[in-house]
Amino acid sequence: MSLLITGGTGYIGSHTVVELLKLNKDIVIVDNLSNSSTLVLDRITKITGNSVKFIKVDICDEHALNTVFEQNDIEAVVHFAGLKAVGESNEIPLDYYQNNVSGSVTLFKVMAKHNVKKLVFSSSATVYGENNTSPLKETMATSATNPYGQTKLMVENILFDLAKSDEQWSIACLRYFNPIGAHESGLIGENPNGIPNNLLPYVAQVAVGRLPKLQVFGDDYDTPDGTGVRDYIHVVDLALGHVKALESLSRISGCQPINIGTGNGTSVLEIVNSFKEASGQDIPYNIVPRRAGDIATVYADASVANDLLGWQASRDLNAMIADTWRWQSQNPNGFE
Ligand code: NAD
Ligand code: UD1
């Protein structure tokens, strides 16, 4: 039987596919390549020695998805496919709702039709909104402040309703904190289109000389050095969280939200200084006003992941930054 990985050629998907292939799982990737390229498939094979089946499919295309389920013996789905840029979601909200919400509903309908009711879903710490105090716990109230966050919250709510309607569903909603880093081989990593929105890819591109200067969004937060604090998690630890979640689905009834973070917070300036040290490059920066929608401090209470999945992060910030730098310096222009 095979695992279906939607969005499997993307950043987190590709790292998860590597960890699953290492366990000799049969994998089918579907992706519409809107934010990735098939060049990653050769890299995955180089790392694992295994090849992976890829089918170019848009998850909004019910007919094509049906064919995938008819032609492959799928036992469970890991659903990464989605658009993920917060700023862009404010500009083209309908595309986000169509792709992330309608696409997910289409996928779940096709899964139900084929009696595949095991699912791991990529949610985000963004569902905790602005009004909770870290460490964030799964029992806290959820809310969203932008269309991207709304799509994650809506899909979570759809999954809670689906699991209530039919007790055969086992669903893990993994709420990722801030994934960074790359595979230790330096062969796969994050490859953003255009100018990066997130801190780590931006800093990495400054270090490699593709961008001139980092803008630090505010140094007047109520944090030790005034800059924003986040829970950065190594993408390979995150990938291993998916492996554990898949193994645990038989013990999960209904839809279970699970934080995937380290439980530690790191400031923007700590990231800049660690990156400087790891890369030996200067990282020039300016302090600029706060970015709308940002909050001071976000980090996880990761105890549910530990108790329920037997998972905890094991790679520290030095490894996250060293691996980001290896990927960026070996592939200054991404996969091209
Ligand atoms: P990514 O853009 O690298 O990967 C997503 C993949 O989905 C891409 O390969 C893209 O081509 C594909 N895709 C998008 N829409 C599709 C569609 N309609 N049909 C088929 N394929 C489609 O992003 P990522 O960082 O790997 O994120 C994976 C998931 O995790 C996303 O759902 C994202 O919202 C979520 N997430 C990411 C982060 C993060 O910081 N990277 C944080 C929290 C949650
Ligand atoms: C962003 C998203 C959030 C998403 C998360 C993980 C926004 C408003 N929020 O959050 O929905 O779940 O990514 O994908 O986009 N920073 C700078 N300069 C930069 C970039 C970032 O100073 O050029 C700072 C930010 O202010 C923040 C920290 O770095 O304090 C991390 O930023 P980022 O990587 O964008 O992640 P989040 O803000 O956590």
Coordinates of C-alpha atoms and ligand atoms in Angstrom, one line a residue:
M1 CA 0.0 0.0 0.0
S2 CA 1.1 3.6 -0.6
L3 CA 1.1 6.9 1.1
L4 CA -0.2 9.8 -0.9
I5 CA 1.7 13.0 -0.3
T6 CA 0.1 16.1 -1.7
G7 CA 2.5 19.0 -2.1
G8 CA 5.3 16.5 -1.8
T9 CA 7.8 18.4 -4.1
G10 CA 7.6 21.4 -1.8
Y11 CA 9.9 22.4 1.1
I12 CA 8.4 20.4 4.0
G13 CA 6.9 17.7 1.7
S14 CA 10.3 16.8 0.1
H15 CA 12.0 16.4 3.5
T16 CA 9.1 14.2 4.7
V17 CA 9.3 12.1 1.6
V18 CA 13.0 11.5 2.3
E19 CA 12.3 10.3 5.8
L20 CA 9.5 8.0 4.6
L21 CA 11.6 6.6 1.8
K22 CA 14.3 5.8 4.3
L23 CA 11.7 3.5 5.9
N24 CA 11.0 1.9 2.6
K25 CA 7.5 3.3 2.3
D26 CA 5.8 3.4 -1.1
I27 CA 5.1 7.0 -1.9
V28 CA 2.9 8.7 -4.5
I29 CA 3.4 12.5 -4.7
V30 CA 0.8 14.7 -6.3
D31 CA 1.7 18.4 -6.8
N32 CA 0.7 21.0 -9.4
L33 CA 4.2 22.5 -9.3
S34 CA 2.9 26.0 -8.6
N35 CA 5.6 26.5 -6.0
S36 CA 8.1 23.7 -6.7
S37 CA 9.9 21.8 -9.4
T38 CA 10.4 18.2 -10.4
L39 CA 14.2 18.8 -10.1
V40 CA 13.7 17.9 -6.4
L41 CA 12.8 14.3 -7.3
D42 CA 16.4 13.6 -8.5
R43 CA 17.8 15.0 -5.3
I44 CA 15.4 12.9 -3.2
T45 CA 16.7 9.8 -5.2
K46 CA 20.3 10.9 -4.7
I47 CA 19.8 11.1 -0.9
T48 CA 17.8 7.9 -0.4
G49 CA 18.7 5.7 -3.3
N50 CA 15.0 5.2 -3.9
S51 CA 12.8 6.6 -6.6
V52 CA 9.4 8.1 -6.0
K53 CA 6.3 8.1 -8.1
F54 CA 5.2 11.7 -9.1
I55 CA 1.9 12.7 -10.7
K56 CA 1.3 16.3 -11.7
V57 CA -2.2 16.9 -10.3
D58 CA -4.0 19.9 -8.9
I59 CA -5.9 19.0 -5.7
C60 CA -8.8 21.1 -7.0
D61 CA -9.2 18.7 -9.9
E62 CA -11.6 16.0 -8.5
H63 CA -11.5 13.9 -11.6
A64 CA -7.7 13.7 -11.6
L65 CA -7.6 12.9 -7.9
N66 CA -10.1 10.1 -8.4
T67 CA -7.9 8.6 -11.0
V68 CA -5.0 8.7 -8.6
F69 CA -7.0 6.8 -6.0
E70 CA -8.3 4.3 -8.6
Q71 CA -4.8 3.6 -9.9
N72 CA -2.9 3.4 -6.6
D73 CA -3.6 1.5 -3.4
I74 CA -3.6 4.5 -1.0
E75 CA -3.7 3.8 2.8
A76 CA -3.2 7.3 4.2
V77 CA -2.6 10.9 3.0
V78 CA -0.2 13.6 4.2
H79 CA -1.7 16.8 2.9
F80 CA 0.9 19.6 2.4
A81 CA -0.5 21.1 -0.8
G82 CA -1.4 24.7 -0.3
L83 CA -0.5 28.4 -0.9
K84 CA 1.4 29.8 2.1
A85 CA 2.3 33.5 1.7
V86 CA 0.5 35.6 4.3
G87 CA 1.0 38.9 2.4
E88 CA -0.1 37.5 -0.9
S89 CA -3.2 36.1 0.8
N90 CA -4.3 39.6 1.6
E91 CA -4.0 40.5 -2.1
I92 CA -5.6 37.5 -3.7
P93 CA -7.8 36.0 -1.0
L94 CA -10.1 34.1 -3.4
D95 CA -7.2 32.2 -4.7
Y96 CA -6.2 31.2 -1.2
Y97 CA -9.8 30.1 -0.3
Q98 CA -10.1 28.2 -3.6
N99 CA -6.8 26.5 -3.4
N100 CA -6.5 25.8 0.3
V101 CA -10.1 25.3 1.3
S102 CA -11.9 24.1 -1.8
G103 CA -8.9 22.0 -2.8
S104 CA -8.8 20.4 0.6
V105 CA -12.6 19.6 0.6
T106 CA -12.2 18.0 -2.8
L107 CA -9.3 15.9 -1.5
F108 CA -11.3 14.8 1.5
K109 CA -14.3 13.9 -0.6
V110 CA -12.2 11.8 -2.9
M111 CA -10.6 10.1 0.1
A112 CA -14.0 9.3 1.7
K113 CA -15.2 7.9 -1.7
H114 CA -12.2 5.5 -1.7
N115 CA -12.6 4.7 2.0
V116 CA -9.2 6.2 2.9
K117 CA -9.7 7.9 6.2
K118 CA -6.3 8.4 7.6
L119 CA -4.9 11.9 7.3
V120 CA -2.1 14.1 8.4
F121 CA -2.8 17.8 7.7
S122 CA -0.3 20.7 7.6
S123 CA -1.8 23.3 9.9
S124 CA 0.0 26.2 11.4
A125 CA 0.7 28.0 14.7
T126 CA -1.0 30.9 12.9
V127 CA -4.4 29.5 14.1
Y128 CA -3.5 30.7 17.7
G129 CA -4.1 34.3 16.4
E130 CA -2.9 37.3 18.4
N131 CA -4.5 36.9 21.7
N132 CA -2.9 33.9 23.4
T133 CA 0.2 34.0 25.5
S134 CA 3.1 31.5 24.8
P135 CA 3.7 28.7 25.5
L136 CA 0.8 28.0 23.1
K137 CA -1.4 24.9 24.0
E138 CA -3.7 23.0 21.7
T139 CA -6.6 23.8 24.1
M140 CA -6.3 27.5 23.6
A141 CA -8.9 29.5 21.5
T142 CA -8.1 29.8 17.8
S143 CA -8.6 32.8 15.5
A144 CA -7.1 34.2 12.3
T145 CA -5.9 37.6 11.3
N146 CA -5.4 37.1 7.5
P147 CA -6.9 35.0 4.7
Y148 CA -4.0 32.4 4.8
G149 CA -4.6 31.9 8.5
Q150 CA -8.4 31.7 7.9
T151 CA -7.8 28.9 5.4
K152 CA -5.9 26.8 7.9
L153 CA -8.5 27.4 10.6
M154 CA -11.4 26.6 8.2
V155 CA -9.8 23.4 7.1
E156 CA -9.2 22.4 10.7
N157 CA -12.9 23.1 11.5
I158 CA -13.9 21.1 8.4
L159 CA -11.8 18.2 9.7
F160 CA -13.3 18.4 13.2
D161 CA -16.8 18.2 11.7
L162 CA -15.8 15.4 9.3
A163 CA -14.4 13.4 12.2
K164 CA -17.5 14.0 14.2
S165 CA -19.7 12.8 11.3
D166 CA -17.8 9.5 10.8
E167 CA -15.8 7.9 13.6
Q168 CA -13.6 5.9 11.1
W169 CA -11.5 9.0 10.4
S170 CA -8.2 9.4 12.2
I171 CA -6.7 12.8 11.6
A172 CA -3.6 14.6 13.0
C173 CA -3.7 18.4 12.4
L174 CA 0.0 19.3 12.9
R175 CA 0.3 22.9 13.9
Y176 CA 3.8 23.8 12.7
F177 CA 5.7 26.6 14.4
N178 CA 8.6 28.1 12.2
P179 CA 10.2 25.5 10.0
I180 CA 13.8 26.3 8.9
G181 CA 16.9 24.4 8.0
A182 CA 17.5 21.9 5.3
H183 CA 18.5 18.3 4.8
E184 CA 22.1 17.8 6.1
S185 CA 23.2 16.7 2.6
G186 CA 22.7 20.2 1.4
L187 CA 20.8 18.6 -1.6
I188 CA 17.2 19.8 -0.7
G189 CA 16.0 22.9 1.1
E190 CA 13.7 25.9 1.0
N191 CA 13.5 27.5 -2.4
P192 CA 11.2 30.5 -2.2
N193 CA 10.0 32.2 -5.4
G194 CA 11.0 35.9 -5.6
I195 CA 12.0 37.9 -2.5
P196 CA 11.5 35.7 0.7
N197 CA 8.8 36.8 3.2
N198 CA 10.2 34.7 6.1
L199 CA 13.2 35.5 8.2
L200 CA 15.6 32.6 7.5
P201 CA 15.5 32.4 3.7
Y202 CA 15.9 36.2 3.7
V203 CA 19.0 36.1 6.0
A204 CA 20.4 33.2 4.0
Q205 CA 20.1 35.2 0.8
V206 CA 21.8 38.2 2.4
A207 CA 24.6 36.0 3.5
V208 CA 25.1 34.6 0.0
G209 CA 25.0 38.0 -1.6
R210 CA 21.7 37.8 -3.4
L211 CA 20.1 40.5 -1.2
P212 CA 21.9 43.5 0.1
K213 CA 20.5 44.0 3.6
L214 CA 18.0 42.5 6.1
Q215 CA 15.2 44.7 7.5
V216 CA 14.5 43.8 11.1
F217 CA 10.8 44.5 11.7
G218 CA 10.9 46.3 15.1
D219 CA 13.2 46.3 18.1
D220 CA 10.7 47.7 20.6
Y221 CA 8.8 44.5 21.4
D222 CA 8.6 43.3 25.0
T223 CA 11.3 40.6 24.5
P224 CA 14.9 40.4 25.9
D225 CA 16.5 42.3 22.9
G226 CA 13.3 44.0 21.6
T227 CA 13.1 41.9 18.4
G228 CA 10.4 39.2 17.7
V229 CA 10.8 35.8 19.3
R230 CA 9.8 32.6 17.4
D231 CA 10.0 28.8 17.9
Y232 CA 12.2 27.7 15.0
I233 CA 12.1 24.0 14.2
H234 CA 14.4 22.0 12.0
V235 CA 12.6 20.8 8.9
V236 CA 14.0 17.3 9.4
D237 CA 12.6 17.2 12.9
L238 CA 9.3 18.4 11.5
A239 CA 9.5 15.7 8.8
L240 CA 10.0 13.1 11.5
G241 CA 7.0 14.5 13.3
H242 CA 4.9 13.4 10.2
V243 CA 6.5 9.9 10.3
K244 CA 5.5 9.6 14.0
A245 CA 2.0 11.1 13.3
L246 CA 1.4 8.5 10.5
E247 CA 2.5 5.7 12.9
S248 CA 0.2 7.0 15.6
L249 CA -3.0 7.5 13.5
S250 CA -4.3 4.0 14.5
R251 CA -4.3 5.4 18.1
I252 CA -6.0 8.7 17.2
S253 CA -9.7 8.7 16.9
G254 CA -11.3 11.9 15.5
C255 CA -9.3 15.0 14.7
Q256 CA -6.4 15.8 17.0
P257 CA -4.5 19.1 16.8
I258 CA -0.9 18.7 17.7
N259 CA 1.8 21.4 18.1
I260 CA 5.1 20.7 16.3
G261 CA 7.7 23.0 17.8
T262 CA 10.7 22.9 20.0
G263 CA 9.2 24.8 23.0
N264 CA 12.1 27.3 22.8
G265 CA 12.0 30.9 21.6
T266 CA 14.8 32.7 19.6
S267 CA 14.9 36.4 18.7
V268 CA 15.6 37.9 15.3
L269 CA 19.0 39.3 16.4
E270 CA 20.0 35.9 17.9
I271 CA 19.3 34.4 14.4
V272 CA 21.3 37.1 12.7
N273 CA 24.3 36.6 15.0
S274 CA 24.2 32.8 14.8
F275 CA 24.0 33.0 11.0
K276 CA 27.0 35.4 10.9
E277 CA 29.0 32.9 13.0
A278 CA 28.0 29.8 11.0
S279 CA 28.5 31.4 7.6
G280 CA 31.5 33.6 8.3
Q281 CA 29.6 36.3 6.2
D282 CA 28.5 39.7 7.3
I283 CA 24.7 40.1 7.6
P284 CA 24.0 43.9 7.3
Y285 CA 20.7 45.0 8.7
N286 CA 18.5 48.0 9.4
I287 CA 15.9 48.3 12.1
V288 CA 12.6 49.3 10.5
P289 CA 9.0 49.6 11.9
R290 CA 7.1 46.6 13.0
R291 CA 5.4 44.4 10.3
A292 CA 1.6 44.6 10.5
G293 CA 0.1 41.5 12.1
D294 CA 3.3 40.4 13.9
I295 CA 3.3 39.7 17.6
A296 CA 6.2 39.7 20.1
T297 CA 6.6 36.1 21.1
V298 CA 5.4 32.8 19.8
Y299 CA 6.5 29.4 21.0
A300 CA 4.9 26.0 21.5
D301 CA 4.0 23.8 24.4
A302 CA 5.1 20.7 22.6
S303 CA 4.0 18.2 25.3
V304 CA 1.0 16.7 23.3
A305 CA 3.4 15.7 20.5
N306 CA 5.6 14.1 23.0
D307 CA 2.8 12.3 24.9
L308 CA 0.7 11.2 21.9
L309 CA 3.3 10.7 19.1
G310 CA 6.4 10.0 21.2
W311 CA 8.0 12.9 19.2
Q312 CA 10.3 15.7 20.2
A313 CA 12.6 17.9 18.3
S314 CA 16.3 16.9 18.6
R315 CA 18.2 19.4 16.3
D316 CA 19.3 22.6 18.0
L317 CA 19.6 26.1 16.5
N318 CA 23.2 25.6 15.5
A319 CA 22.2 22.6 13.3
M320 CA 19.3 24.5 11.9
I321 CA 21.5 27.4 10.8
A322 CA 24.4 25.3 9.7
D323 CA 22.1 23.2 7.5
T324 CA 20.4 26.3 6.1
W325 CA 23.8 27.8 5.2
R326 CA 25.0 24.5 3.6
W327 CA 21.9 24.4 1.4
Q328 CA 22.0 28.1 0.5
S329 CA 25.8 28.2 -0.2
Q330 CA 25.8 25.0 -2.3
N331 CA 22.6 26.1 -4.2
P332 CA 22.7 29.9 -4.4
N333 CA 20.0 29.8 -7.0
G334 CA 17.9 27.0 -5.5
F335 CA 17.4 23.9 -7.7
E336 CA 18.2 25.6 -11.0
Ligands
NAD1 P1 5.7 24.8 -0.3 O1 5.1 25.9 -1.1 O2 7.2 24.6 -0.5 O3 5.0 23.4 -0.7 C1 3.6 23.3 -1.0 C2 3.5 22.5 -2.2 O4 2.1 22.4 -2.6 C3 4.2 23.1 -3.4 O5 5.1 22.2 -4.0 C4 3.1 23.5 -4.4 O6 3.5 23.4 -5.7 C5 2.0 22.6 -4.0 N1 0.6 23.0 -4.3 C6 0.1 24.2 -3.9 N2 -1.2 24.2 -4.3 C7 -1.5 23.0 -4.9 C8 -2.6 22.5 -5.5 N3 -3.8 23.1 -5.6 N4 -2.5 21.2 -6.0 C9 -1.4 20.5 -5.9 N5 -0.3 21.0 -5.3 C10 -0.3 22.3 -4.9 O7 5.3 25.0 1.2 P2 5.8 24.3 2.5 O8 6.6 25.3 3.3 O9 6.5 23.0 2.2 O10 4.5 24.1 3.3 C11 3.7 22.9 3.2 C12 2.4 23.1 4.0 O11 2.7 23.4 5.3 C13 1.5 24.2 3.4 O12 0.2 23.8 3.5 C14 1.8 25.3 4.4 O13 0.7 26.2 4.5 C15 2.0 24.6 5.7 N6 2.8 25.4 6.6 C16 4.1 25.8 6.2 C17 4.8 26.6 7.1 C18 6.2 27.2 6.7 O14 6.6 28.1 7.3 N7 6.8 26.7 5.6 C19 4.3 26.9 8.4 C20 3.1 26.4 8.8 C21 2.4 25.6 7.9
UD1_2 C1 5.0 34.1 9.4 C2 3.6 34.3 9.1 C3 2.8 33.2 9.8 C4 3.3 31.8 9.4 C5 4.8 31.7 9.8 C6 5.4 30.4 9.4 C7 3.3 36.7 8.8 C8 2.7 38.0 9.3 N1 3.1 35.6 9.5 O1 5.2 34.3 10.8 O2 1.4 33.3 9.5 O3 2.6 30.8 10.2 O4 5.5 32.8 9.1 O5 5.5 30.3 8.0 O6 3.9 36.7 7.7 N2 11.4 39.3 10.4 C9 12.2 40.4 10.2 N3 12.6 40.6 8.9 C10 12.2 39.9 7.8 C11 11.4 38.8 8.0 C12 11.0 38.5 9.3 O7 12.6 41.1 11.1 O8 12.6 40.2 6.7 C13 11.0 38.9 11.8 C14 9.5 38.9 12.0 O9 9.1 40.2 12.4 C15 9.4 37.9 13.1 C16 10.5 36.9 12.8 O10 11.4 37.6 12.0 O11 9.6 38.4 14.4 C17 10.0 35.7 12.0 O12 9.3 36.1 10.9 P1 8.8 35.0 9.8 O13 9.8 34.1 9.4 O14 8.1 35.8 8.8 O15 7.7 34.1 10.6 P2 6.5 34.6 11.5 O16 6.5 36.0 11.8 O17 6.4 33.7 12.7

